[in-house]
Amino acid sequence: MINIIQHYFHNLTEKQVEQFRMLGPQYREWNEKINVISRKDIDNLYTHHILHSLSIGKFITPVASTTFLDMGTGGGFPGIPLAILWPECQFHLIDRIGKKIKVAQSIAEAIGLTNVTFQHGDIGECRNKYDYVVSRAVMRLDELVPLIRKNISSTDRNAFPNGLLCLKGGDLSSECGNVRRPIIEVPLSDYFAEPFFETKSLVYVDL
């Protein structure tokens, strides 16, 4: 299933391809011990989780040393796939569930990722500032934005101003309507042809 990643991302190095390939057996092994991904969904790992995470890489191309905070990373999504895609950027992954952050850390070490750090805790315990916060179906957008505004750096260095990059599904009109900041919503079907993405969106909030 690594082929689906290479189909949409053509310029991967041999190292990146190998790291993406290693994610499959790593997540399968861990999922037998800890339910990181729905058991019935593990066969869809590359489409539903890895490629879904990488959709952020279709929206922005960050400059080297750009910093990201993955809020509510769970087993490492979207942070780990994005850290593979952008080895010159830095990622900090945080989650309240200790066993899930342990899985993400173990997988990152196993595949040789050196641009990620990890934190077991609540977003309120994270005081550092980043260029972007990324999240994947963690909570309503209008609830998420107030929590992470303190973590957004005031110094912009990318084409898109610093802010939130959020992967969501379904009708987002009420969530987006309650956020009093500039928003861009992109259907992921603009990027990917698979039926899974027909109801999925990427939301960027300028903070």
Short mmCIF file of C-alpha atoms in Angstrom, two decimals:
data_model
loop_
_atom_site.label_atom_id
_atom_site.label_comp_id
_atom_site.label_asym_id
_atom_site.label_seq_id
_atom_site.Cartn_x
_atom_site.Cartn_y
_atom_site.Cartn_z
CA MET A 1 0.00 0.00 0.00
CA ILE A 2 3.05 2.26 0.05
CA ASN A 3 2.24 2.72 -3.66
CA ILE A 4 -0.63 5.06 -2.84
CA ILE A 5 1.78 7.43 -1.08
CA GLN A 6 4.18 7.37 -4.02
CA HIS A 7 1.28 7.92 -6.43
CA TYR A 8 0.46 11.29 -4.85
CA PHE A 9 3.94 12.31 -3.66
CA HIS A 10 6.43 11.83 -6.49
CA ASN A 11 9.63 13.32 -5.09
CA LEU A 12 10.22 11.14 -2.05
CA THR A 13 13.77 10.03 -1.31
CA GLU A 14 14.67 6.38 -0.83
CA LYS A 15 14.91 7.04 2.90
CA GLN A 16 11.41 8.54 3.00
CA VAL A 17 9.94 5.64 1.02
CA GLU A 18 11.55 3.18 3.42
CA GLN A 19 10.25 5.10 6.45
CA PHE A 20 6.73 5.10 5.05
CA ARG A 21 7.05 1.39 4.26
CA MET A 22 8.11 0.67 7.83
CA LEU A 23 5.01 2.35 9.25
CA GLY A 24 2.82 -0.55 8.09
CA PRO A 25 4.40 -3.36 10.12
CA GLN A 26 5.12 -1.02 13.03
CA TYR A 27 1.48 0.02 13.44
CA ARG A 28 0.23 -3.54 12.90
CA GLU A 29 2.52 -4.84 15.63
CA TRP A 30 1.58 -2.14 18.11
CA ASN A 31 -2.12 -2.39 17.28
CA GLU A 32 -2.14 -5.98 18.44
CA LYS A 33 -1.03 -4.77 21.88
CA ILE A 34 -2.77 -1.38 22.12
CA ASN A 35 -5.79 -0.27 20.13
CA VAL A 36 -4.17 2.74 18.47
CA ILE A 37 -6.23 2.43 15.28
CA SER A 38 -9.62 0.75 15.01
CA ARG A 39 -8.94 -2.98 14.55
CA LYS A 40 -11.21 -3.13 11.51
CA ASP A 41 -9.44 -0.10 9.99
CA ILE A 42 -5.83 -1.27 10.25
CA ASP A 43 -6.00 -2.65 6.69
CA ASN A 44 -6.74 0.91 5.54
CA LEU A 45 -3.75 2.40 7.38
CA TYR A 46 -2.09 3.92 4.33
CA THR A 47 -5.22 5.54 2.89
CA HIS A 48 -7.28 6.46 5.97
CA HIS A 49 -4.44 7.52 8.24
CA ILE A 50 -1.11 8.13 6.48
CA LEU A 51 -2.35 9.67 3.22
CA HIS A 52 -5.05 11.55 5.16
CA SER A 53 -2.32 13.07 7.34
CA LEU A 54 -0.23 13.95 4.30
CA SER A 55 -3.07 16.00 2.77
CA ILE A 56 -1.64 18.92 4.76
CA GLY A 57 1.42 18.53 2.53
CA LYS A 58 -0.75 19.25 -0.51
CA PHE A 59 -1.89 22.54 1.01
CA ILE A 60 1.38 24.03 2.24
CA THR A 61 5.09 23.67 1.54
CA PRO A 62 6.84 24.96 4.66
CA VAL A 63 10.30 26.49 4.69
CA ALA A 64 13.07 24.60 6.46
CA SER A 65 12.97 24.84 10.28
CA THR A 66 9.22 25.53 10.36
CA THR A 67 7.80 24.26 13.66
CA PHE A 68 4.61 22.27 14.15
CA LEU A 69 2.62 21.25 17.22
CA ASP A 70 0.48 18.13 16.71
CA MET A 71 -2.30 18.53 19.27
CA GLY A 72 -4.02 15.28 20.25
CA THR A 73 -1.71 13.17 18.10
CA GLY A 74 -3.00 9.81 19.35
CA GLY A 75 -0.72 7.21 17.81
CA GLY A 76 1.14 9.84 15.78
CA PHE A 77 -1.26 11.33 13.23
CA PRO A 78 -0.77 13.61 11.43
CA GLY A 79 2.61 14.35 13.02
CA ILE A 80 4.64 11.27 12.11
CA PRO A 81 3.75 11.14 8.38
CA LEU A 82 4.38 14.90 8.10
CA ALA A 83 7.71 14.56 9.92
CA ILE A 84 8.75 11.99 7.31
CA LEU A 85 7.58 14.26 4.49
CA TRP A 86 9.36 17.36 5.88
CA PRO A 87 12.61 16.18 7.55
CA GLU A 88 13.92 19.76 7.79
CA CYS A 89 10.96 20.87 9.92
CA GLN A 90 10.43 20.25 13.63
CA PHE A 91 7.43 18.53 15.21
CA HIS A 92 6.19 18.33 18.79
CA LEU A 93 3.49 15.71 19.40
CA ILE A 94 1.25 15.93 22.46
CA ASP A 95 -1.54 13.69 23.74
CA ARG A 96 -3.33 13.15 27.05
CA ILE A 97 -3.26 9.35 26.71
CA GLY A 98 0.12 8.08 27.84
CA LYS A 99 0.04 4.70 26.11
CA LYS A 100 -0.71 6.31 22.74
CA ILE A 101 2.12 8.84 22.98
CA LYS A 102 4.41 5.95 23.95
CA VAL A 103 3.41 4.11 20.77
CA ALA A 104 4.06 7.19 18.65
CA GLN A 105 7.47 7.69 20.26
CA SER A 106 8.44 4.04 19.79
CA ILE A 107 7.44 4.08 16.12
CA ALA A 108 9.33 7.32 15.48
CA GLU A 109 12.46 5.80 17.02
CA ALA A 110 12.04 2.56 15.09
CA ILE A 111 11.92 4.32 11.71
CA GLY A 112 14.74 6.74 12.54
CA LEU A 113 12.85 10.03 12.84
CA THR A 114 15.03 12.68 14.47
CA ASN A 115 12.84 15.78 14.01
CA VAL A 116 10.09 14.90 16.51
CA THR A 117 9.63 15.36 20.25
CA PHE A 118 6.82 14.05 22.44
CA GLN A 119 4.79 15.17 25.44
CA HIS A 120 2.30 13.26 27.56
CA GLY A 121 -0.13 15.91 28.74
CA ASP A 122 -2.92 18.35 28.08
CA ILE A 123 -2.62 21.24 25.62
CA GLY A 124 -2.81 23.59 28.60
CA GLU A 125 0.53 22.17 29.77
CA CYS A 126 2.26 23.07 26.50
CA ARG A 127 3.62 26.62 26.71
CA ASN A 128 5.89 26.76 23.67
CA LYS A 129 5.05 28.60 20.47
CA TYR A 130 5.00 27.13 16.96
CA ASP A 131 4.41 28.26 13.40
CA TYR A 132 1.47 25.90 12.97
CA VAL A 133 -0.72 23.70 15.09
CA VAL A 134 -2.00 20.59 13.29
CA SER A 135 -4.77 18.29 14.45
CA ARG A 136 -6.88 15.47 13.11
CA ALA A 137 -10.51 15.19 14.23
CA VAL A 138 -9.71 16.11 17.83
CA MET A 139 -12.60 18.43 18.69
CA ARG A 140 -14.89 21.09 17.25
CA LEU A 141 -13.00 23.85 15.48
CA ASP A 142 -14.59 26.63 17.55
CA GLU A 143 -13.50 24.85 20.74
CA LEU A 144 -10.00 24.09 19.47
CA VAL A 145 -9.04 27.59 18.31
CA PRO A 146 -9.20 29.27 21.78
CA LEU A 147 -7.10 26.45 23.28
CA ILE A 148 -4.19 26.73 20.86
CA ARG A 149 -3.97 30.48 20.12
CA LYS A 150 -1.36 30.86 22.89
CA ASN A 151 0.84 28.33 21.06
CA ILE A 152 1.01 30.25 17.77
CA SER A 153 4.17 32.24 17.12
CA SER A 154 3.75 35.87 16.06
CA THR A 155 6.60 35.66 13.53
CA ASP A 156 5.43 34.54 10.09
CA ARG A 157 7.93 32.97 7.67
CA ASN A 158 5.75 30.90 5.31
CA ALA A 159 3.42 31.75 2.45
CA PHE A 160 0.43 31.12 4.74
CA PRO A 161 0.48 33.09 8.02
CA ASN A 162 0.93 31.06 11.18
CA GLY A 163 -2.19 29.28 12.36
CA LEU A 164 -4.14 26.05 12.60
CA LEU A 165 -4.25 23.23 10.03
CA CYS A 166 -7.06 20.88 10.93
CA LEU A 167 -8.30 17.69 9.25
CA LYS A 168 -12.06 17.30 9.63
CA GLY A 169 -15.03 15.38 8.24
CA GLY A 170 -18.68 16.12 7.56
CA ASP A 171 -20.55 19.43 7.57
CA LEU A 172 -18.37 22.10 9.15
CA SER A 173 -20.59 25.15 8.59
CA SER A 174 -21.55 25.64 12.24
CA GLU A 175 -17.99 25.12 13.50
CA CYS A 176 -16.45 27.46 10.96
CA GLY A 177 -19.20 30.02 11.44
CA ASN A 178 -18.29 30.43 15.09
CA VAL A 179 -14.59 31.10 14.45
CA ARG A 180 -13.97 34.84 14.07
CA ARG A 181 -10.77 34.45 12.10
CA PRO A 182 -9.98 34.08 8.36
CA ILE A 183 -10.63 30.48 7.28
CA ILE A 184 -9.88 28.44 4.17
CA GLU A 185 -11.71 25.12 3.79
CA VAL A 186 -10.46 22.70 1.12
CA PRO A 187 -12.27 19.45 0.20
CA LEU A 188 -9.70 16.65 0.22
CA SER A 189 -11.35 15.28 -2.92
CA ASP A 190 -9.48 18.14 -4.63
CA TYR A 191 -6.26 16.25 -3.87
CA PHE A 192 -7.18 12.56 -3.74
CA ALA A 193 -9.50 10.40 -5.85
CA GLU A 194 -10.29 7.69 -3.26
CA PRO A 195 -13.93 7.61 -2.03
CA PHE A 196 -12.78 7.97 1.61
CA PHE A 197 -11.87 11.61 0.97
CA GLU A 198 -15.24 12.67 -0.47
CA THR A 199 -16.48 13.78 2.97
CA LYS A 200 -13.14 15.01 4.34
CA SER A 201 -11.79 18.57 4.46
CA LEU A 202 -8.70 20.49 5.43
CA VAL A 203 -9.39 23.68 7.35
CA TYR A 204 -6.78 26.41 7.70
CA VAL A 205 -7.36 29.15 10.28
CA ASP A 206 -5.18 32.26 10.17
CA LEU A 207 -4.24 33.04 13.78
#
